Amino acid sequence: MYNEKVKLEYIEIANERNATSSVILNRYFNKTAYYENLWSKDLCNWNISEIMLYYQSLFCRTGETLCNINSQFKMYTQYCMGQGLVIDGMNHFSELDETTIFDKCVNTAAFENSIITRDELLYRLKEMKKLEGVFYNPVNAMLVLALFEGISGDAKVEIENLKVEDLEGDIIHLCTGRKFKISKELIKYMEEAQDTYKYLIPTKKGAREKSYKKEDLGCWKRSENAVNDDINVNRSVFFKINRVKEMIDFDGLTANNLVQSGKVHLVKQLFNQGMSYREALSDERVVNQYGETKSIRQFIIKYARFIEE
């Protein structure tokens, strides 16, 4: 940690004020040490070019992470100004606004690959079925599209309890009490998944048959030898999505990116119908399926390019 005495004093003060966890600040300051030593100056004396270069070096996929880091460094620099440690007397971290951070510092290649359109997702799932042939697993396809359409819940509880019997026409009644309209494509994948109890996995010698638990009567299935099921749901979701990611060749496929992609899709539909961003993000359909948007301004900065294209 560069200039360790000053930073440890600040960490202690910030921790006492409940401003920030000491663990987080220690991690942030340990990461900046390389550049502080390289430039022979504490981060509180970095100019705007050096700040942006450091942020770019982190290869962050999201602007929110960088905005949080910038907020912490701004408070630290303010503290250093009070101690007379800032040579030019200016807090350059305050010069960076959210728009600049999103536009200039985010790893745009990774970010562009984090959103998938509905048409592209459906096409790739269809192609996956052709390519995988006998190895195609409808449980994996169901999971991906369910997340895209906003079915998730804490610890994926809505996925775990998803059943065809909970459908009323095209309205799904979830175990959390939520209900909303889902697509005919998702209904089809749900029906296929619920009827799946055996699947094949590729091996060096050809294929091996595996089974799901017989007591799993819904769409979500656990392997026959699965243990500690409650803890393993999130991990199983991760592995299933990775399996799909390999097959459809989409590096940015994660549970969170699927949910965000679905939200962007619905907001785009409403935006194209003449709603403003604020109206669309506050619309009952968006809130019910994807939850409230904490910062409408950040959402616009982050996703406008996908909505207005």
PDB file of N, CA and C in Angstrom, residues 61 109-116 124 241-242 245-246 248-261:
ATOM      1  N   ARG A  61     -16.459  -3.971 -16.755  1.00  0.00           N
ATOM      2  CA  ARG A  61     -17.551  -4.125 -17.712  1.00  0.00           C
ATOM      3  C   ARG A  61     -18.676  -3.130 -17.464  1.00  0.00           C
ATOM      4  N   ALA A 109     -15.805  -3.227 -25.158  1.00  0.00           N
ATOM      5  CA  ALA A 109     -15.930  -4.493 -25.888  1.00  0.00           C
ATOM      6  C   ALA A 109     -16.667  -5.523 -25.043  1.00  0.00           C
ATOM      7  N   ALA A 110     -16.288  -5.615 -23.764  1.00  0.00           N
ATOM      8  CA  ALA A 110     -16.950  -6.559 -22.863  1.00  0.00           C
ATOM      9  C   ALA A 110     -18.384  -6.126 -22.606  1.00  0.00           C
ATOM     10  N   PHE A 111     -18.587  -4.804 -22.469  1.00  0.00           N
ATOM     11  CA  PHE A 111     -19.930  -4.305 -22.192  1.00  0.00           C
ATOM     12  C   PHE A 111     -20.870  -4.544 -23.368  1.00  0.00           C
ATOM     13  N   GLU A 112     -20.399  -4.284 -24.589  1.00  0.00           N
ATOM     14  CA  GLU A 112     -21.228  -4.504 -25.775  1.00  0.00           C
ATOM     15  C   GLU A 112     -21.668  -5.965 -25.862  1.00  0.00           C
ATOM     16  N   ASN A 113     -20.836  -6.844 -25.327  1.00  0.00           N
ATOM     17  CA  ASN A 113     -21.119  -8.275 -25.385  1.00  0.00           C
ATOM     18  C   ASN A 113     -21.959  -8.747 -24.206  1.00  0.00           C
ATOM     19  N   SER A 114     -22.432  -7.809 -23.392  1.00  0.00           N
ATOM     20  CA  SER A 114     -23.206  -8.195 -22.207  1.00  0.00           C
ATOM     21  C   SER A 114     -24.714  -8.185 -22.460  1.00  0.00           C
ATOM     22  N   ILE A 115     -25.134  -7.550 -23.562  1.00  0.00           N
ATOM     23  CA  ILE A 115     -26.560  -7.472 -23.888  1.00  0.00           C
ATOM     24  C   ILE A 115     -26.841  -8.263 -25.160  1.00  0.00           C
ATOM     25  N   ILE A 116     -27.833  -9.128 -25.069  1.00  0.00           N
ATOM     26  CA  ILE A 116     -28.237  -9.919 -26.231  1.00  0.00           C
ATOM     27  C   ILE A 116     -29.704  -9.605 -26.530  1.00  0.00           C
ATOM     28  N   ARG A 124     -30.317 -18.258 -31.492  1.00  0.00           N
ATOM     29  CA  ARG A 124     -29.195 -19.072 -31.033  1.00  0.00           C
ATOM     30  C   ARG A 124     -29.672 -20.311 -30.269  1.00  0.00           C
ATOM     31  N   ILE A 241     -25.779 -22.302 -17.481  1.00  0.00           N
ATOM     32  CA  ILE A 241     -25.609 -21.150 -18.367  1.00  0.00           C
ATOM     33  C   ILE A 241     -24.275 -21.247 -19.105  1.00  0.00           C
ATOM     34  N   ASN A 242     -23.236 -21.698 -18.418  1.00  0.00           N
ATOM     35  CA  ASN A 242     -21.939 -21.868 -19.080  1.00  0.00           C
ATOM     36  C   ASN A 242     -22.012 -22.890 -20.203  1.00  0.00           C
ATOM     37  N   LYS A 245     -23.607 -21.126 -22.988  1.00  0.00           N
ATOM     38  CA  LYS A 245     -22.661 -20.136 -23.511  1.00  0.00           C
ATOM     39  C   LYS A 245     -21.676 -20.772 -24.490  1.00  0.00           C
ATOM     40  N   GLU A 246     -21.209 -21.960 -24.153  1.00  0.00           N
ATOM     41  CA  GLU A 246     -20.287 -22.669 -25.037  1.00  0.00           C
ATOM     42  C   GLU A 246     -20.950 -23.037 -26.359  1.00  0.00           C
ATOM     43  N   ILE A 248     -23.747 -21.629 -27.831  1.00  0.00           N
ATOM     44  CA  ILE A 248     -24.250 -20.553 -28.689  1.00  0.00           C
ATOM     45  C   ILE A 248     -23.183 -19.500 -28.972  1.00  0.00           C
ATOM     46  N   ASP A 249     -21.979 -19.696 -28.388  1.00  0.00           N
ATOM     47  CA  ASP A 249     -20.849 -18.813 -28.668  1.00  0.00           C
ATOM     48  C   ASP A 249     -21.169 -17.361 -28.312  1.00  0.00           C
ATOM     49  N   PHE A 250     -21.550 -17.150 -27.052  1.00  0.00           N
ATOM     50  CA  PHE A 250     -21.835 -15.790 -26.581  1.00  0.00           C
ATOM     51  C   PHE A 250     -21.140 -15.609 -25.237  1.00  0.00           C
ATOM     52  N   ASP A 251     -19.950 -14.996 -25.249  1.00  0.00           N
ATOM     53  CA  ASP A 251     -19.099 -14.900 -24.061  1.00  0.00           C
ATOM     54  C   ASP A 251     -19.753 -14.135 -22.913  1.00  0.00           C
ATOM     55  N   GLY A 252     -20.628 -13.200 -23.240  1.00  0.00           N
ATOM     56  CA  GLY A 252     -21.219 -12.361 -22.202  1.00  0.00           C
ATOM     57  C   GLY A 252     -22.423 -12.967 -21.509  1.00  0.00           C
ATOM     58  N   LEU A 253     -22.706 -14.237 -21.763  1.00  0.00           N
ATOM     59  CA  LEU A 253     -23.907 -14.865 -21.204  1.00  0.00           C
ATOM     60  C   LEU A 253     -23.714 -15.167 -19.717  1.00  0.00           C
ATOM     61  N   THR A 254     -24.422 -14.420 -18.873  1.00  0.00           N
ATOM     62  CA  THR A 254     -24.472 -14.673 -17.437  1.00  0.00           C
ATOM     63  C   THR A 254     -25.915 -14.491 -16.990  1.00  0.00           C
ATOM     64  N   ALA A 255     -26.230 -14.951 -15.793  1.00  0.00           N
ATOM     65  CA  ALA A 255     -27.597 -14.798 -15.289  1.00  0.00           C
ATOM     66  C   ALA A 255     -27.986 -13.324 -15.229  1.00  0.00           C
ATOM     67  N   ASN A 256     -27.101 -12.492 -14.704  1.00  0.00           N
ATOM     68  CA  ASN A 256     -27.409 -11.064 -14.580  1.00  0.00           C
ATOM     69  C   ASN A 256     -27.562 -10.404 -15.951  1.00  0.00           C
ATOM     70  N   ASN A 257     -26.675 -10.739 -16.888  1.00  0.00           N
ATOM     71  CA  ASN A 257     -26.765 -10.140 -18.231  1.00  0.00           C
ATOM     72  C   ASN A 257     -28.038 -10.548 -18.955  1.00  0.00           C
ATOM     73  N   LEU A 258     -28.503 -11.778 -18.709  1.00  0.00           N
ATOM     74  CA  LEU A 258     -29.759 -12.225 -19.321  1.00  0.00           C
ATOM     75  C   LEU A 258     -30.932 -11.412 -18.784  1.00  0.00           C
ATOM     76  N   VAL A 259     -30.973 -11.204 -17.472  1.00  0.00           N
ATOM     77  CA  VAL A 259     -32.052 -10.417 -16.868  1.00  0.00           C
ATOM     78  C   VAL A 259     -32.017  -8.984 -17.398  1.00  0.00           C
ATOM     79  N   GLN A 260     -30.817  -8.390 -17.436  1.00  0.00           N
ATOM     80  CA  GLN A 260     -30.689  -7.021 -17.933  1.00  0.00           C
ATOM     81  C   GLN A 260     -31.053  -6.920 -19.410  1.00  0.00           C
ATOM     82  N   SER A 261     -30.703  -7.940 -20.190  1.00  0.00           N
ATOM     83  CA  SER A 261     -31.058  -7.952 -21.617  1.00  0.00           C
ATOM     84  C   SER A 261     -32.569  -7.971 -21.789  1.00  0.00           C
TER      85      SER A 261
END
